């Protein structure tokens, strides 16, 4: 496939692997293969070439080999090269006739490296029976896959026994890879033992995805994302053990820095805005999110102080206490989740909010911001680390500045405990697909509905619909579909709704049923499941609350849905039957927000069915653990008579504990 895409490919492998069940016929000569290739047009062919050390150490033979391989490639033939097992001369020293350092051909790894350099190949993929290069033999304790291996890191590797396939081992592969790297060829070692996915492994590597171990001569100045995650986890554990007052103090200090250093923040934001406008790629809604102001920073500082107060009663709080036996006391205690990865687009205000929530809940935090807000994010992260330094936990919040793809970050399932995407529905969907083994907290779409009932008050309808759609159309809690009771059509209330939307310049897309009532209708909605994120909405007609609920269940995204009515019985049916994360009666959908809920800030809005749901604040970033205290004399007796010993007496939790057990 890669050859047909215009790339020139060569394969170095053993005859058994290359040909499988095919029989190598002695009578087929190279000249015959060449003639066949010439007569068959552009068809793809494979040709076996057997070589020895002498083909490289003799100048004339080396030139002949080079010319032969280039001619085969020119004719769209994939050469399959293998050492000639029938004629193997003694190994040559690692230098050629001119004294230049070379690699002696002892196995397929050294042969591949020598050919790659000789042919000036761009890339050498060495397939192994493991995922790549580990810092110690795979399967041993603490063995970690090395994503990028630098030529100066050879002393940090401990090699195991040779591979069960082939005659070389990982040590031979590394030596060959480093030699090829010095010769100007990029090298990746990856797993090639699974026939179902090996092709995908090769194409992923060629496309630049992080697969296996990539060899590099230049080591970047900063830490790798794996090292950053490790630093965050270690510092996060110290953060979780701090007294609640200390965590609150860090957050309050960050709030002060937001106002004290606002000129520095706004100057950086001005640079980002200028670059975004000149690039012309961001829509107006994204530009609004990117922009910061003194008012926004002051509002952020207020929210952070609310979080600081909530931090007093978070980590270490006893949720439940039970006396299991006379000398056994069991407690369920709140604890941090661990390491959070928050990925956000052009919304720098997210950084201090999420950082404060992570600090309050004792979680370590990795931040991956959009490049559009790079300057603003850099300043805000520096201020966050400055605040964390107050109690020696500077590294608990890390900013990932490398060119790591989101897909690569989602592979760190042994290091990251929760991913929180903040951005477009496409970003959330991409992360949900890429995150294998890591829970994702978020929503892929914000298709929010407002249902106007037959018993609605017209003044309330106008206020709620206007605020839900026009206050901030790009927000995920903005109304996208307006459902109207059939009896309201052609009434003064309906006319006032349409007039208000016209004045606010909201473009209406008619649903199929609404369109059927009109002679000349607005443009029909292409889908009833559309998140416009702009001054646009769909308008559809329903017969009553049951049909409204049915419509929302079918086309909604379980985010936020609203009913406007003066009929309490109708409202209660709507609130009970609808299973969205947020359901409101006579209130704007824009209230689905952590700040408006009194959470101080939110890390995101979740439409998931388990763990946190709706606006996720401090409580959503905590889990619990069970703590059992005994005297050492009581044993676990699971027999019928033994089970009667256990009291299971619930003990009132007289006060919320924050990091320390009370005296009771």
XYZ file of C-alpha atoms in Angstrom:
664
model
C 0.000 0.000 0.000
C 2.767 2.443 0.919
C 4.656 1.563 -2.282
C 1.546 2.324 -4.317
C 1.254 5.682 -2.551
C 4.543 6.675 -4.138
C 6.954 5.696 -1.391
C 9.941 3.444 -2.055
C 9.892 0.415 0.241
C 12.380 -2.349 1.018
C 11.880 -5.371 3.263
C 14.634 -7.079 5.243
C 13.444 -10.407 6.614
C 14.181 -14.107 6.735
C 13.168 -16.273 3.793
C 10.686 -18.218 5.918
C 8.830 -15.089 7.007
C 9.011 -13.409 3.598
C 7.688 -16.297 1.570
C 5.650 -18.325 4.056
C 4.150 -21.241 2.153
C 5.394 -20.057 -1.205
C 8.105 -22.270 -2.710
C 11.268 -20.573 -3.873
C 11.879 -21.900 -7.387
C 15.576 -22.117 -8.270
C 14.951 -21.703 -11.985
C 13.572 -18.134 -11.648
C 16.475 -15.825 -12.271
C 16.714 -12.115 -11.550
C 16.757 -11.297 -15.267
C 13.505 -13.173 -15.794
C 11.876 -11.240 -12.920
C 13.037 -7.955 -14.412
C 11.637 -8.864 -17.856
C 8.324 -9.814 -16.282
C 8.169 -6.500 -14.421
C 8.884 -4.547 -17.586
C 6.155 -6.362 -19.529
C 3.489 -6.015 -16.798
C 3.215 -2.211 -16.700
C 2.822 -0.615 -13.286
C 1.978 -3.760 -11.312
C 3.634 -4.235 -7.928
C 6.179 -7.066 -7.619
C 8.446 -8.470 -4.911
C 11.970 -9.737 -5.558
C 14.257 -11.701 -3.207
C 17.868 -10.512 -2.963
C 20.470 -12.485 -0.973
C 23.519 -10.590 0.310
C 26.642 -11.143 2.454
C 29.162 -8.895 4.182
C 31.319 -9.006 1.040
C 28.581 -7.168 -0.870
C 29.221 -4.176 1.388
C 32.947 -4.366 2.091
C 33.931 -4.609 -1.562
C 33.440 -1.207 -3.214
C 32.525 -2.627 -6.624
C 30.017 -5.118 -5.187
C 28.530 -2.441 -2.955
C 27.971 -0.162 -5.941
C 26.452 -3.039 -7.902
C 24.077 -3.836 -5.029
C 23.113 -0.186 -4.715
C 22.424 0.091 -8.455
C 20.427 -3.153 -8.510
C 18.201 -2.091 -5.613
C 17.602 1.355 -7.080
C 16.673 -0.170 -10.431
C 14.210 -2.535 -8.744
C 12.636 0.378 -6.860
C 12.416 2.395 -10.077
C 10.400 -0.434 -11.633
C 7.982 -0.472 -8.662
C 9.453 -3.704 -7.280
C 9.735 -4.142 -3.495
C 13.120 -5.801 -2.843
C 13.117 -8.416 -0.071
C 16.678 -8.615 1.250
C 18.081 -11.391 3.393
C 21.518 -12.627 4.423
C 22.764 -15.543 2.331
C 22.726 -18.341 4.910
C 24.404 -20.747 2.477
C 27.524 -18.614 2.078
C 28.423 -16.773 5.271
C 32.008 -15.490 5.454
C 33.622 -14.656 8.805
C 32.210 -11.443 10.332
C 34.114 -8.354 9.309
C 35.292 -5.820 11.890
C 33.136 -2.740 12.338
C 35.138 -0.657 9.876
C 35.398 -0.770 6.102
C 38.457 -0.591 3.869
C 38.716 3.171 4.312
C 38.579 3.062 8.117
C 35.084 4.533 8.300
C 33.055 3.150 11.223
C 30.423 0.745 9.891
C 28.351 -2.085 11.273
C 29.208 -5.719 10.593
C 26.307 -7.758 9.191
C 25.552 -10.472 11.719
C 21.745 -10.565 11.633
C 18.746 -8.914 10.002
C 18.963 -5.905 12.350
C 22.510 -5.037 11.326
C 21.676 -5.802 7.679
C 18.659 -3.465 7.782
C 20.707 -0.680 9.378
C 23.514 -1.073 6.820
C 21.073 -1.076 3.886
C 19.138 1.918 5.273
C 22.303 4.029 5.442
C 23.654 2.711 2.131
C 20.380 3.546 0.340
C 19.932 6.830 2.269
C 16.546 5.697 3.561
C 14.350 8.212 5.393
C 13.017 5.673 7.873
C 13.945 2.261 9.259
C 11.162 0.332 11.034
C 12.535 -2.563 13.091
C 9.726 -4.935 14.062
C 10.126 -6.900 17.288
C 8.011 -9.199 19.462
C 7.472 -6.438 22.075
C 5.927 -2.961 21.891
C 9.300 -1.248 21.651
C 12.312 -0.540 23.837
C 11.797 -0.795 27.600
C 14.110 0.520 30.318
C 14.336 -3.067 31.628
C 13.212 -6.464 30.260
C 9.444 -6.421 29.507
C 7.430 -8.256 32.136
C 9.758 -7.310 34.976
C 8.621 -4.989 37.749
C 8.668 -1.275 36.864
C 9.510 -1.968 33.185
C 8.416 1.095 31.203
C 8.106 1.549 27.463
C 10.417 4.288 26.208
C 8.603 6.454 23.651
C 11.721 8.353 22.563
C 15.237 6.985 23.048
C 18.180 9.347 22.868
C 21.621 8.186 21.799
C 23.148 9.309 25.104
C 20.793 7.185 27.217
C 22.331 3.767 26.499
C 23.539 3.292 30.071
C 19.961 3.518 31.399
C 18.870 0.293 29.641
C 19.009 -3.209 31.113
C 18.722 -5.940 28.451
C 17.173 -9.354 28.944
C 17.610 -12.571 26.982
C 17.477 -12.678 23.205
C 14.184 -12.542 21.338
C 12.306 -15.805 20.815
C 12.052 -14.870 17.117
C 15.121 -14.193 14.998
C 18.767 -14.573 15.977
C 19.262 -11.124 17.461
C 17.884 -9.579 20.607
C 16.791 -6.101 21.650
C 20.419 -5.176 22.316
C 21.266 -5.963 18.684
C 18.305 -3.894 17.516
C 19.366 -0.907 19.622
C 22.961 -1.063 18.352
C 21.733 -1.273 14.772
C 19.249 1.549 15.340
C 21.879 3.866 16.833
C 24.289 3.131 13.974
C 21.572 3.897 11.392
C 20.647 7.059 13.301
C 24.241 8.296 13.066
C 24.086 7.612 9.347
C 21.094 9.930 8.910
C 18.181 7.457 8.999
C 15.296 7.833 11.455
C 14.506 4.620 13.358
C 11.434 3.207 15.120
C 11.297 -0.131 16.961
C 7.725 -1.491 17.250
C 5.740 -4.708 17.674
C 5.264 -6.734 14.490
C 4.051 -10.086 15.798
C 0.287 -9.605 15.435
C -0.625 -10.173 11.771
C -4.000 -8.445 12.230
C -2.536 -5.086 13.258
C 1.055 -5.072 11.977
C 0.010 -3.268 8.797
C -1.703 -0.613 10.903
C 1.423 -0.308 13.073
C 3.561 0.388 9.993
C 1.173 2.970 8.521
C 0.764 4.688 11.916
C 4.541 5.047 12.172
C 4.818 6.439 8.649
C 2.052 8.942 9.468
C 4.054 10.147 12.478
C 1.887 8.685 15.228
C 3.490 7.709 18.511
C 3.970 3.956 18.137
C 6.843 1.935 19.599
C 10.165 3.639 20.365
C 11.481 6.487 18.237
C 15.259 7.032 18.198
C 16.516 10.610 18.296
C 19.937 12.236 18.535
C 18.681 15.514 19.991
C 17.229 15.509 23.484
C 14.754 18.344 24.181
C 15.533 20.792 26.959
C 12.371 20.161 29.011
C 10.961 16.980 30.553
C 8.905 14.513 28.513
C 5.164 14.320 29.104
C 5.717 11.014 30.946
C 8.215 12.737 33.252
C 5.808 15.627 33.766
C 3.054 13.176 34.708
C 5.342 11.449 37.192
C 6.329 14.809 38.734
C 2.689 15.845 38.964
C 1.679 12.568 40.628
C 4.462 12.750 43.242
C 3.775 16.407 44.028
C 0.025 15.750 43.984
C 0.364 13.191 46.778
C 2.042 15.835 48.928
C -0.707 18.304 47.983
C -3.367 15.804 49.121
C -1.620 15.406 52.491
C -1.560 19.163 53.209
C -3.891 20.625 55.824
C -7.085 22.025 54.254
C -6.073 25.530 55.363
C -2.882 25.206 53.339
C -4.723 24.189 50.171
C -7.139 27.089 50.679
C -4.222 29.446 51.166
C -2.717 28.371 47.823
C -6.016 29.040 46.005
C -6.504 32.429 47.693
C -2.957 33.398 46.722
C -3.717 32.445 43.102
C -6.870 34.620 43.231
C -4.747 37.546 44.467
C -2.202 37.009 41.690
C -4.963 37.164 39.049
C -5.792 40.729 40.095
C -2.296 41.887 41.106
C -0.715 40.720 37.845
C -3.669 41.439 35.561
C -1.613 43.755 33.323
C 0.834 40.921 32.617
C -2.031 38.501 31.879
C -3.911 40.961 29.642
C -0.735 41.834 27.706
C -0.179 38.149 26.919
C -3.849 37.771 25.985
C -3.616 40.788 23.687
C -0.778 39.037 21.806
C -2.904 35.889 21.423
C -5.923 37.880 20.233
C -3.834 39.798 17.704
C -2.377 36.583 16.263
C -5.809 34.892 16.169
C -7.447 37.820 14.358
C -4.617 38.120 11.832
C -4.743 34.353 11.158
C -8.486 34.638 10.543
C -9.172 30.983 11.370
C -11.144 31.320 14.619
C -14.915 31.888 14.436
C -16.353 34.783 16.435
C -17.569 32.468 19.205
C -14.048 31.116 19.741
C -12.596 34.638 19.723
C -14.985 35.572 22.545
C -13.772 32.616 24.583
C -10.152 33.540 23.918
C -10.560 37.141 25.053
C -9.874 38.133 28.670
C -10.683 41.419 30.414
C -10.250 43.020 33.849
C -13.887 42.177 34.603
C -13.371 38.522 33.633
C -10.253 38.267 35.813
C -12.070 39.812 38.790
C -14.933 37.354 38.319
C -12.416 34.498 38.154
C -10.834 35.667 41.417
C -14.251 35.671 43.143
C -14.915 32.121 41.932
C -11.513 30.954 43.152
C -12.185 32.308 46.653
C -15.440 30.320 46.712
C -13.451 27.202 45.840
C -10.947 28.027 48.606
C -13.789 28.030 51.137
C -15.102 24.707 49.815
C -11.597 23.233 50.079
C -11.963 23.307 53.873
C -14.445 20.450 53.671
C -13.273 18.200 50.860
C -10.346 15.776 51.167
C -10.505 13.469 54.190
C -14.190 14.075 54.927
C -15.857 11.084 56.582
C -18.921 10.186 54.521
C -19.943 7.214 56.612
C -18.803 5.523 59.812
C -19.816 2.007 60.888
C -18.878 -0.110 63.919
C -18.418 -3.532 62.331
C -17.553 -5.244 65.650
C -16.843 -4.020 69.182
C -13.210 -3.374 68.282
C -13.571 -2.660 64.537
C -14.525 0.766 63.203
C -15.003 1.326 59.461
C -14.942 4.712 57.747
C -15.633 5.814 54.194
C -13.409 8.831 53.534
C -13.166 11.216 50.563
C -9.864 11.156 48.650
C -8.537 12.661 45.390
C -9.005 10.764 42.114
C -5.274 11.015 41.296
C -3.896 12.582 38.102
C -6.291 14.602 35.938
C -5.652 15.473 32.300
C -7.663 18.521 31.234
C -7.576 19.369 27.526
C -9.050 22.722 26.600
C -9.175 24.805 23.442
C -9.071 28.609 23.115
C -10.392 29.342 26.629
C -7.585 30.536 28.948
C -10.010 31.324 31.803
C -10.362 27.551 32.149
C -6.774 27.231 33.405
C -7.065 28.976 36.818
C -10.556 27.523 37.399
C -9.498 23.936 36.802
C -6.211 24.434 38.668
C -8.076 25.728 41.740
C -10.491 22.769 41.664
C -7.589 20.318 41.374
C -5.750 21.992 44.270
C -8.879 22.022 46.454
C -9.492 18.320 45.792
C -5.817 17.337 46.184
C -5.489 16.092 42.600
C -2.418 16.339 40.406
C -3.137 18.095 37.121
C -1.863 17.967 33.536
C -3.032 20.839 31.341
C -3.046 20.763 27.540
C -4.217 24.107 26.178
C -4.962 25.253 22.667
C -2.118 26.881 20.765
C -4.361 29.917 20.150
C -3.967 30.870 23.847
C -0.314 29.841 24.235
C 0.929 33.180 25.634
C -1.973 33.638 28.060
C -1.753 30.027 29.241
C 1.990 30.351 29.851
C 1.521 33.363 32.155
C -1.455 31.826 33.991
C 0.444 28.570 34.526
C 3.439 30.462 35.906
C 1.140 32.220 38.402
C -0.430 28.868 39.363
C 2.969 27.344 40.066
C 3.961 30.470 41.989
C 0.917 29.982 44.236
C 1.674 26.257 44.649
C 5.243 27.102 45.723
C 3.749 28.627 48.872
C 3.665 25.102 50.355
C 6.283 23.314 48.247
C 4.010 21.615 45.705
C 4.950 23.619 42.604
C 5.032 20.571 40.308
C 1.484 19.385 41.116
C 0.108 21.335 38.117
C 1.942 20.779 34.827
C 1.437 22.409 31.429
C 2.128 20.106 28.479
C 3.913 22.330 25.967
C 5.340 19.632 23.706
C 3.712 18.775 20.383
C 2.037 15.755 21.910
C -1.064 14.749 20.041
C -4.191 14.293 22.120
C -4.208 10.668 20.950
C -0.725 10.160 22.408
C -1.705 11.637 25.776
C -4.705 9.329 25.905
C -2.340 6.330 25.761
C -0.955 7.069 29.237
C -3.546 4.837 30.901
C -1.167 3.741 33.664
C -0.352 7.342 34.607
C -3.578 9.334 34.117
C -6.759 8.580 36.088
C -9.326 10.891 34.463
C -9.514 12.951 31.259
C -11.636 16.091 31.138
C -12.064 17.660 27.669
C -13.162 21.310 27.559
C -13.982 22.452 24.052
C -15.905 21.655 20.912
C -18.078 18.583 20.533
C -15.574 17.316 17.961
C -12.731 17.560 20.499
C -14.767 15.626 23.066
C -15.686 12.912 20.548
C -12.053 12.565 19.434
C -10.901 12.144 23.030
C -13.661 9.664 23.869
C -12.542 7.545 20.892
C -8.827 7.827 21.705
C -9.047 7.262 25.475
C -8.636 3.517 25.876
C -8.736 2.533 29.520
C -9.009 6.092 30.903
C -12.428 7.423 31.968
C -13.538 10.600 30.153
C -15.711 13.124 31.981
C -17.655 15.353 29.629
C -20.325 15.696 26.998
C -19.909 15.466 23.249
C -22.838 17.784 22.462
C -24.933 20.450 24.130
C -28.287 20.165 22.346
C -30.453 21.935 24.916
C -34.234 22.372 24.570
C -36.741 24.883 25.890
C -40.343 23.639 25.832
C -43.041 26.337 25.983
C -46.207 24.771 27.404
C -49.772 25.858 26.664
C -50.027 27.211 30.252
C -46.858 29.319 30.043
C -46.668 32.980 31.108
C -45.723 35.125 28.103
C -43.349 37.448 30.000
C -41.462 34.488 31.482
C -41.283 32.814 28.063
C -39.699 35.871 26.423
C -37.122 36.309 29.212
C -36.189 32.616 29.415
C -35.965 32.014 25.655
C -33.951 35.212 25.134
C -31.471 34.384 27.900
C -31.203 30.706 26.908
C -30.383 31.510 23.272
C -28.922 35.025 23.133
C -26.887 35.495 26.327
C -23.952 33.387 25.026
C -24.900 31.365 21.916
C -21.541 29.548 21.788
C -21.961 28.032 25.270
C -22.803 24.353 25.623
C -25.819 25.269 27.801
C -27.331 27.544 25.152
C -30.760 26.619 23.743
C -30.554 24.923 20.345
C -34.192 23.785 19.895
C -37.344 25.653 20.891
C -40.377 23.366 21.301
C -43.767 25.107 21.113
C -47.105 23.630 22.239
C -49.432 23.364 19.224
C -52.094 25.543 20.903
C -49.696 28.517 21.045
C -49.373 28.743 17.255
C -51.068 31.843 15.751
C -51.507 33.451 19.181
C -50.108 36.792 20.446
C -47.618 34.829 22.596
C -46.213 33.080 19.522
C -45.967 36.392 17.653
C -44.040 37.944 20.552
C -41.600 34.999 20.632
C -40.907 35.289 16.894
C -40.575 39.094 17.119
C -38.080 38.818 19.997
C -35.964 36.294 18.053
C -36.075 38.573 15.002
C -34.906 41.589 17.020
C -32.080 39.486 18.520
C -31.152 38.412 14.952
C -31.648 34.727 15.674
C -31.947 32.644 12.507
C -34.801 30.121 12.757
C -34.685 26.661 11.169
C -38.098 25.048 11.082
C -38.701 21.484 12.156
C -40.746 19.311 9.755
C -43.990 19.634 11.715
C -43.680 23.410 12.173
C -42.959 23.763 8.431
C -46.177 21.904 7.606
C -48.263 24.627 9.299
C -46.740 27.417 7.192
C -47.188 28.467 3.575
C -43.782 30.140 3.545
C -41.553 28.694 6.223
C -37.991 29.476 7.247
C -35.269 27.156 5.970
C -35.993 23.639 7.188
C -33.554 22.204 9.728
C -31.158 19.726 8.135
C -31.272 17.752 11.379
C -33.193 17.963 14.653
C -29.985 16.965 16.405
C -27.890 20.070 15.612
C -25.720 22.133 17.960
C -25.593 25.540 16.217
C -23.401 27.340 18.810
C -24.495 30.616 17.217
C -27.524 32.897 16.891
C -29.510 30.093 15.262
C -32.039 27.609 16.568
C -34.545 25.010 15.453
C -38.251 25.619 16.113
C -40.598 22.623 16.284
C -44.208 22.019 17.328
C -45.408 19.317 19.793
C -48.843 18.322 21.095
C -47.996 18.373 24.795
C -45.502 17.588 27.531
C -45.356 13.845 26.746
C -44.448 14.534 23.125
C -41.931 17.158 24.237
C -40.224 14.614 26.514
C -40.264 12.034 23.725
C -38.714 14.544 21.283
C -35.947 15.485 23.760
C -35.146 11.840 24.499
C -34.861 11.168 20.761
C -32.930 14.240 19.607
C -31.351 15.712 22.747
C -27.915 15.117 24.262
C -28.975 14.678 27.931
C -27.377 18.039 28.815
C -29.929 20.654 29.934
C -33.637 20.952 29.108
C -36.245 23.470 30.250
C -40.033 23.683 30.599
C -41.858 27.029 30.842
C -45.339 26.613 32.351
C -47.553 27.777 35.188
C -49.046 24.292 35.548
C -47.278 22.601 38.460
C -48.538 19.109 37.562
C -47.242 19.434 33.973
C -43.915 20.772 35.232
C -43.448 17.890 37.672
C -44.154 15.334 34.928
C -41.487 16.979 32.775
C -38.943 17.070 35.629
C -39.569 13.443 36.599
C -39.783 11.833 33.160
C -36.814 13.572 31.546
C -33.438 11.964 32.267
C -31.117 14.814 31.252
C -28.284 15.872 33.565
C -30.093 19.181 34.268
C -33.872 19.741 34.067
C -35.301 23.200 34.850
C -38.752 24.659 35.419
C -39.199 28.337 34.548
C -35.451 28.986 34.461
C -32.951 29.657 31.684
C -30.794 26.795 30.383
C -27.805 29.082 31.048
C -28.150 28.248 34.748
C -26.476 24.888 34.011
C -23.149 26.260 35.166
C -20.899 25.489 38.117
C -20.548 29.141 39.093
C -24.330 29.714 39.041
C -24.842 26.475 40.980
C -22.605 27.889 43.725
C -19.790 25.437 42.992
C -17.319 28.309 42.556
C -16.278 26.925 39.177
C -16.669 23.782 37.185
C -14.207 21.436 35.588
C -16.822 20.657 32.953
C -20.366 19.438 32.418
C -20.924 15.702 32.328
C -23.786 13.854 30.665
C -22.472 10.476 31.825
C -24.686 8.160 33.854
C -22.098 7.254 36.477
C -19.918 9.269 38.855
C -20.434 13.040 38.510
C -23.283 14.407 36.368
C -24.194 17.928 35.271
C -21.824 20.791 36.204
C -18.865 19.100 37.891
C -17.261 21.064 40.693
C -15.106 20.057 43.613
C -17.233 17.062 44.684
C -16.955 15.509 41.219
C -13.161 15.352 41.516
C -13.245 13.229 44.647
C -13.719 9.529 45.195
C -13.690 7.553 48.449
C -11.669 4.893 50.176
C -12.526 2.588 53.079
C -10.504 2.805 56.285
C -10.841 0.031 58.884
C -9.365 0.451 62.370
C -9.097 -2.516 64.721
C -7.219 -3.796 67.765
C -5.575 -6.746 65.983
C -7.581 -9.379 67.875
C -10.737 -9.627 65.730
C -10.552 -11.986 62.736
C -12.818 -12.140 59.694
C -15.207 -15.037 60.367
C -17.511 -15.655 57.384
C -19.312 -18.676 58.861
C -23.015 -18.417 59.730
C -22.282 -18.304 63.437
C -19.402 -15.893 62.934
C -21.491 -13.403 60.965
C -23.704 -12.875 64.036
C -20.725 -11.307 65.820
C -20.726 -8.283 63.572
C -22.809 -5.341 64.714
C -22.879 -3.165 61.581
C -23.871 -0.231 63.779
C -23.917 3.101 61.994
C -22.139 5.808 63.983
C -23.269 9.406 63.362
C -20.642 11.496 61.628
C -20.723 14.497 63.982
C -18.468 16.664 61.880
C -17.044 16.642 58.375
C -13.439 15.632 58.648
C -10.827 17.368 56.530
C -7.624 15.442 56.476
C -7.649 14.396 60.147
C -9.762 11.987 62.176
C -11.810 13.581 64.937
C -11.443 12.593 68.581
C -14.728 10.649 68.735
